[in-house]
């Protein structure tokens, strides 16, 4: 018996999704083979190489059935069916709704296979999606989400039960990879001194809120002129963000080093980590920062309160004035104590054990 991990795409933009799947699949019995399908892209630039990987090299139009591909969807589904028929696959882990739309019609014809659809964030639900998810019996299909907040939202929209699998990281393994403060600052070409540094990590896209953070940082510099901001990540909003930085005259105060494969090792370069997202399914950056002993300042989202409760530091979403005030206040307190309080609430060790047990149950071949 084996498990098939089906990912929408490879590439650095999907690195956090692949990281979550790797953590989940690491919990299966050592003797259970796990292989991966990449529907788009290839394994370069991402951590998708779980077991043997098959690259399908499909386009979004093909997968979504757009234009002429509407007529050719049966052809594509036959390809998937032939690739699965006669294999020893028993459980198929599907990355989100797009992947589910492509594969569930095929799995309906293979009732011996059990499907787990894992949602990583909010998504636009159509009436056809509700119909699709109801076509497979509960014994064959499990819908799961990476946080309780997301699970509650999906249950309302999909009108099907949703299991919570709150993603977590192995604290011992994660901390063992961290660079020291001086090493991390040298890697990011930052001053190896007491310069106050705010870090942010994520794709450079609108819903990550980096434009708001940059504006807030500019305002905060009026009272904290020594601060430096580092935004680690890559994406389509880079040009707009760089233009904003230039317009504000902050090129010597804000660094944008791009996507870094070792970003998860660099948190100790920062005094605070800012997460100004407009929406998140979980926000793995929050967990990584807390594990590294760095306090986090987040936007006012329910999913962040789910994890940090009263120990969190929150600023109103998309409000530069609120974020500026929060940044100024952050450097009036001892960050070490805030980090300890946040770690106590997040409870990384206990959260990791709960995650491991839930992942093993979700992917069990004996259900």
GROMACS .gro file of N, CA, C and O in nm, residues 205-281:
model
  308
  205UNK      N    1   0.298   3.952  -0.270
  205UNK     CA    2   0.167   3.964  -0.334
  205UNK      C    3   0.081   4.054  -0.246
  205UNK      O    4   0.112   4.075  -0.127
  206UNK      N    5  -0.028   4.107  -0.303
  206UNK     CA    6  -0.107   4.206  -0.234
  206UNK      C    7  -0.162   4.164  -0.100
  206UNK      O    8  -0.162   4.242  -0.004
  207UNK      N    9  -0.208   4.039  -0.089
  207UNK     CA   10  -0.275   4.000   0.035
  207UNK      C   11  -0.179   3.971   0.151
  207UNK      O   12  -0.224   3.937   0.260
  208UNK      N   13  -0.049   3.986   0.127
  208UNK     CA   14   0.046   3.975   0.238
  208UNK      C   15   0.064   4.107   0.313
  208UNK      O   16   0.128   4.111   0.419
  209UNK      N   17   0.011   4.217   0.259
  209UNK     CA   18   0.008   4.342   0.333
  209UNK      C   19   0.139   4.417   0.343
  209UNK      O   20   0.153   4.506   0.428
  210UNK      N   21   0.236   4.388   0.256
  210UNK     CA   22   0.366   4.451   0.269
  210UNK      C   23   0.365   4.600   0.234
  210UNK      O   24   0.446   4.677   0.286
  211UNK      N   25   0.275   4.643   0.147
  211UNK     CA   26   0.265   4.786   0.115
  211UNK      C   27   0.226   4.865   0.239
  211UNK      O   28   0.281   4.973   0.267
  212UNK      N   29   0.131   4.812   0.317
  212UNK     CA   30   0.091   4.875   0.442
  212UNK      C   31   0.208   4.878   0.540
  212UNK      O   32   0.233   4.980   0.607
  213UNK      N   33   0.282   4.769   0.549
  213UNK     CA   34   0.395   4.762   0.641
  213UNK      C   35   0.502   4.865   0.605
  213UNK      O   36   0.558   4.931   0.694
  214UNK      N   37   0.531   4.880   0.477
  214UNK     CA   38   0.631   4.978   0.434
  214UNK      C   39   0.588   5.119   0.470
  214UNK      O   40   0.668   5.200   0.520
  215UNK      N   41   0.462   5.151   0.445
  215UNK     CA   42   0.412   5.285   0.480
  215UNK      C   43   0.420   5.307   0.631
  215UNK      O   44   0.460   5.415   0.678
  216UNK      N   45   0.382   5.206   0.708
  216UNK     CA   46   0.386   5.217   0.854
  216UNK      C   47   0.530   5.232   0.903
  216UNK      O   48   0.557   5.311   0.996
  217UNK      N   49   0.620   5.158   0.842
  217UNK     CA   50   0.761   5.165   0.880
  217UNK      C   51   0.816   5.307   0.856
  217UNK      O   52   0.891   5.360   0.939
  218UNK      N   53   0.778   5.367   0.744
  218UNK     CA   54   0.822   5.503   0.713
  218UNK      C   55   0.776   5.600   0.822
  218UNK      O   56   0.852   5.689   0.866
  219UNK      N   57   0.652   5.585   0.868
  219UNK     CA   58   0.600   5.672   0.975
  219UNK      C   59   0.674   5.646   1.107
  219UNK      O   60   0.707   5.740   1.181
  220UNK      N   61   0.701   5.518   1.136
  220UNK     CA   62   0.766   5.482   1.262
  220UNK      C   63   0.910   5.535   1.269
  220UNK      O   64   0.961   5.561   1.379
  221UNK      N   65   0.974   5.549   1.154
  221UNK     CA   66   1.112   5.597   1.152
  221UNK      C   67   1.125   5.738   1.209
  221UNK      O   68   1.234   5.778   1.253
  222UNK      N   69   1.017   5.813   1.209
  222UNK     CA   70   1.022   5.948   1.264
  222UNK      C   71   1.056   5.944   1.412
  222UNK      O   72   1.118   6.037   1.465
  223UNK      N   73   1.016   5.837   1.482
  223UNK     CA   74   1.047   5.822   1.624
  223UNK      C   75   1.153   5.717   1.650
  223UNK      O   76   1.212   5.715   1.757
  224UNK      N   77   1.174   5.626   1.556
  224UNK     CA   78   1.274   5.520   1.571
  224UNK      C   79   1.365   5.522   1.448
  224UNK      O   80   1.362   5.432   1.364
  225UNK      N   81   1.448   5.626   1.434
  225UNK     CA   82   1.524   5.645   1.309
  225UNK      C   83   1.631   5.541   1.281
  225UNK      O   84   1.682   5.535   1.169
  226UNK      N   85   1.664   5.455   1.380
  226UNK     CA   86   1.770   5.356   1.359
  226UNK      C   87   1.717   5.223   1.305
  226UNK      O   88   1.795   5.133   1.272
  227UNK      N   89   1.586   5.209   1.296
  227UNK     CA   90   1.527   5.079   1.256
  227UNK      C   91   1.561   5.043   1.112
  227UNK      O   92   1.581   5.129   1.027
  228UNK      N   93   1.564   4.910   1.088
  228UNK     CA   94   1.582   4.856   0.953
  228UNK      C   95   1.473   4.751   0.931
  228UNK      O   96   1.436   4.679   1.023
  229UNK      N   97   1.422   4.746   0.809
  229UNK     CA   98   1.319   4.648   0.772
  229UNK      C   99   1.373   4.556   0.664
  229UNK      O  100   1.431   4.603   0.565
  230UNK      N  101   1.353   4.425   0.682
  230UNK     CA  102   1.391   4.326   0.582
  230UNK      C  103   1.266   4.249   0.541
  230UNK      O  104   1.195   4.195   0.627
  231UNK      N  105   1.239   4.244   0.411
  231UNK     CA  106   1.126   4.167   0.359
  231UNK      C  107   1.183   4.056   0.271
  231UNK      O  108   1.235   4.083   0.162
  232UNK      N  109   1.175   3.933   0.318
  232UNK     CA  110   1.231   3.818   0.248
  232UNK      C  111   1.120   3.750   0.168
  232UNK      O  112   1.018   3.709   0.224
  233UNK      N  113   1.139   3.740   0.038
  233UNK     CA  114   1.039   3.675  -0.045
  233UNK      C  115   1.043   3.728  -0.187
  233UNK      O  116   1.116   3.824  -0.217
  234UNK      N  117   0.966   3.664  -0.273
  234UNK     CA  118   0.961   3.705  -0.413
  234UNK      C  119   0.817   3.697  -0.461
  234UNK      O  120   0.736   3.624  -0.405
  235UNK      N  121   0.785   3.775  -0.565
  235UNK     CA  122   0.651   3.770  -0.618
  235UNK      C  123   0.621   3.886  -0.711
  235UNK      O  124   0.706   3.974  -0.733
  236UNK      N  125   0.501   3.887  -0.762
  236UNK     CA  126   0.464   3.982  -0.867
  236UNK      C  127   0.455   4.126  -0.818
  236UNK      O  128   0.456   4.220  -0.899
  237UNK      N  129   0.447   4.147  -0.688
  237UNK     CA  130   0.437   4.283  -0.635
  237UNK      C  131   0.573   4.348  -0.611
  237UNK      O  132   0.579   4.462  -0.563
  238UNK      N  133   0.682   4.281  -0.645
  238UNK     CA  134   0.815   4.335  -0.617
  238UNK      C  135   0.834   4.474  -0.675
  238UNK      O  136   0.879   4.567  -0.606
  239UNK      N  137   0.802   4.492  -0.802
  239UNK     CA  138   0.825   4.621  -0.867
  239UNK      C  139   0.749   4.733  -0.796
  239UNK      O  140   0.804   4.840  -0.768
  240UNK      N  141   0.623   4.708  -0.766
  240UNK     CA  142   0.542   4.810  -0.698
  240UNK      C  143   0.598   4.842  -0.560
  240UNK      O  144   0.601   4.959  -0.519
  241UNK      N  145   0.642   4.741  -0.486
  241UNK     CA  146   0.698   4.763  -0.353
  241UNK      C  147   0.830   4.839  -0.361
  241UNK      O  148   0.857   4.929  -0.279
  242UNK      N  149   0.914   4.806  -0.458
  242UNK     CA  150   1.039   4.878  -0.474
  242UNK      C  151   1.015   5.023  -0.511
  242UNK      O  152   1.087   5.113  -0.463
  243UNK      N  153   0.916   5.048  -0.595
  243UNK     CA  154   0.882   5.186  -0.630
  243UNK      C  155   0.833   5.263  -0.508
  243UNK      O  156   0.866   5.381  -0.490
  244UNK      N  157   0.755   5.196  -0.424
  244UNK     CA  158   0.707   5.259  -0.301
  244UNK      C  159   0.824   5.294  -0.209
  244UNK      O  160   0.830   5.403  -0.153
  245UNK      N  161   0.918   5.201  -0.197
  245UNK     CA  162   1.036   5.225  -0.113
  245UNK      C  163   1.117   5.343  -0.166
  245UNK      O  164   1.161   5.430  -0.089
  246UNK      N  165   1.137   5.349  -0.296
  246UNK     CA  166   1.212   5.460  -0.357
  246UNK      C  167   1.139   5.592  -0.337
  246UNK      O  168   1.201   5.695  -0.305
  247UNK      N  169   1.007   5.590  -0.354
  247UNK     CA  170   0.927   5.712  -0.340
  247UNK      C  171   0.936   5.768  -0.198
  247UNK      O  172   0.937   5.890  -0.178
  248UNK      N  173   0.946   5.678  -0.101
  248UNK     CA  174   0.956   5.720   0.039
  248UNK      C  175   1.100   5.748   0.082
  248UNK      O  176   1.124   5.787   0.197
  249UNK      N  177   1.195   5.727  -0.009
  249UNK     CA  178   1.335   5.751   0.023
  249UNK      C  179   1.392   5.655   0.125
  249UNK      O  180   1.474   5.693   0.209
  250UNK      N  181   1.353   5.527   0.116
  250UNK     CA  182   1.390   5.429   0.219
  250UNK      C  183   1.480   5.317   0.167
  250UNK      O  184   1.490   5.213   0.231
  251UNK      N  185   1.545   5.338   0.056
  251UNK     CA  186   1.626   5.229   0.001
  251UNK      C  187   1.742   5.190   0.092
  251UNK      O  188   1.791   5.076   0.084
  252UNK      N  189   1.785   5.282   0.180
  252UNK     CA  190   1.893   5.246   0.273
  252UNK      C  191   1.839   5.192   0.404
  252UNK      O  192   1.917   5.155   0.493
  253UNK      N  193   1.704   5.185   0.417
  253UNK     CA  194   1.643   5.137   0.540
  253UNK      C  195   1.562   5.008   0.523
  253UNK      O  196   1.526   4.944   0.622
  254UNK      N  197   1.532   4.973   0.398
  254UNK     CA  198   1.452   4.854   0.372
  254UNK      C  199   1.525   4.764   0.274
  254UNK      O  200   1.562   4.809   0.164
  255UNK      N  201   1.547   4.639   0.311
  255UNK     CA  202   1.613   4.541   0.225
  255UNK      C  203   1.511   4.442   0.173
  255UNK      O  204   1.421   4.399   0.246
  256UNK      N  205   1.525   4.404   0.046
  256UNK     CA  206   1.439   4.301  -0.014
  256UNK      C  207   1.529   4.200  -0.086
  256UNK      O  208   1.550   4.210  -0.208
  257UNK      N  209   1.584   4.103  -0.012
  257UNK     CA  210   1.681   4.011  -0.071
  257UNK      C  211   1.623   3.905  -0.163
  257UNK      O  212   1.697   3.824  -0.220
  258UNK      N  213   1.489   3.901  -0.179
  258UNK     CA  214   1.428   3.801  -0.267
  258UNK      C  215   1.399   3.671  -0.194
  258UNK      O  216   1.406   3.662  -0.071
  259UNK      N  217   1.368   3.568  -0.273
  259UNK     CA  218   1.341   3.436  -0.215
  259UNK      C  219   1.473   3.372  -0.172
  259UNK      O  220   1.570   3.367  -0.250
  260UNK      N  221   1.480   3.325  -0.049
  260UNK     CA  222   1.598   3.258   0.004
  260UNK      C  223   1.560   3.118   0.050
  260UNK      O  224   1.470   3.103   0.134
  261UNK      N  225   1.627   3.019  -0.004
  261UNK     CA  226   1.595   2.880   0.034
  261UNK      C  227   1.616   2.855   0.183
  261UNK      O  228   1.551   2.769   0.241
  262UNK      N  229   1.707   2.932   0.243
  262UNK     CA  230   1.739   2.911   0.384
  262UNK      C  231   1.671   3.015   0.474
  262UNK      O  232   1.715   3.041   0.586
  263UNK      N  233   1.562   3.074   0.427
  263UNK     CA  234   1.495   3.180   0.504
  263UNK      C  235   1.458   3.134   0.645
  263UNK      O  236   1.465   3.211   0.741
  264UNK      N  237   1.418   3.007   0.659
  264UNK     CA  238   1.375   2.957   0.789
  264UNK      C  239   1.488   2.949   0.891
  264UNK      O  240   1.461   2.932   1.010
  265UNK      N  241   1.612   2.965   0.846
  265UNK     CA  242   1.726   2.962   0.939
  265UNK      C  243   1.766   3.101   0.987
  265UNK      O  244   1.856   3.114   1.070
  266UNK      N  245   1.701   3.205   0.938
  266UNK     CA  246   1.751   3.342   0.954
  266UNK      C  247   1.674   3.426   1.055
  266UNK      O  248   1.705   3.545   1.071
  267UNK      N  249   1.578   3.370   1.124
  267UNK     CA  250   1.490   3.452   1.209
  267UNK      C  251   1.563   3.527   1.319
  267UNK      O  252   1.520   3.635   1.361
  268UNK      N  253   1.673   3.472   1.367
  268UNK     CA  254   1.743   3.538   1.479
  268UNK      C  255   1.814   3.666   1.436
  268UNK      O  256   1.865   3.739   1.521
  269UNK      N  257   1.811   3.696   1.307
  269UNK     CA  258   1.861   3.826   1.261
  269UNK      C  259   1.766   3.938   1.303
  269UNK      O  260   1.805   4.056   1.306
  270UNK      N  261   1.641   3.903   1.337
  270UNK     CA  262   1.537   4.003   1.360
  270UNK      C  263   1.511   4.021   1.510
  270UNK      O  264   1.520   3.927   1.588
  271UNK      N  265   1.472   4.143   1.547
  271UNK     CA  266   1.425   4.170   1.683
  271UNK      C  267   1.276   4.143   1.694
  271UNK      O  268   1.227   4.102   1.799
  272UNK      N  269   1.203   4.170   1.586
  272UNK     CA  270   1.060   4.142   1.575
  272UNK      C  271   1.032   4.089   1.435
  272UNK      O  272   1.101   4.126   1.340
  273UNK      N  273   0.931   4.006   1.425
  273UNK     CA  274   0.881   3.963   1.294
  273UNK      C  275   0.741   4.020   1.276
  273UNK      O  276   0.656   4.006   1.364
  274UNK      N  277   0.719   4.088   1.163
  274UNK     CA  278   0.591   4.149   1.133
  274UNK      C  279   0.517   4.063   1.030
  274UNK      O  280   0.576   4.022   0.930
  275UNK      N  281   0.389   4.037   1.055
  275UNK     CA  282   0.306   3.958   0.963
  275UNK      C  283   0.180   4.041   0.935
  275UNK      O  284   0.078   4.026   1.004
  276UNK      N  285   0.183   4.127   0.834
  276UNK     CA  286   0.072   4.219   0.808
  276UNK      C  287  -0.035   4.164   0.713
  276UNK      O  288  -0.105   4.241   0.647
  277UNK      N  289  -0.048   4.034   0.705
  277UNK     CA  290  -0.136   3.969   0.607
  277UNK      C  291  -0.280   4.016   0.617
  277UNK      O  292  -0.331   4.045   0.726
  278UNK      N  293  -0.346   4.020   0.501
  278UNK     CA  294  -0.489   4.049   0.496
  278UNK      C  295  -0.572   3.924   0.524
  278UNK      O  296  -0.686   3.933   0.570
  279UNK      N  297  -0.515   3.808   0.492
  279UNK     CA  298  -0.581   3.680   0.518
  279UNK      C  299  -0.475   3.572   0.526
  279UNK      O  300  -0.369   3.582   0.464
  280UNK      N  301  -0.500   3.469   0.602
  280UNK     CA  302  -0.410   3.354   0.614
  280UNK      C  303  -0.492   3.231   0.651
  280UNK      O  304  -0.589   3.240   0.725
  281UNK      N  305  -0.448   3.116   0.598
  281UNK     CA  306  -0.507   2.990   0.642
  281UNK      C  307  -0.453   2.949   0.776
  281UNK      O  308  -0.524   2.895   0.862
   0.00000   0.00000   0.00000
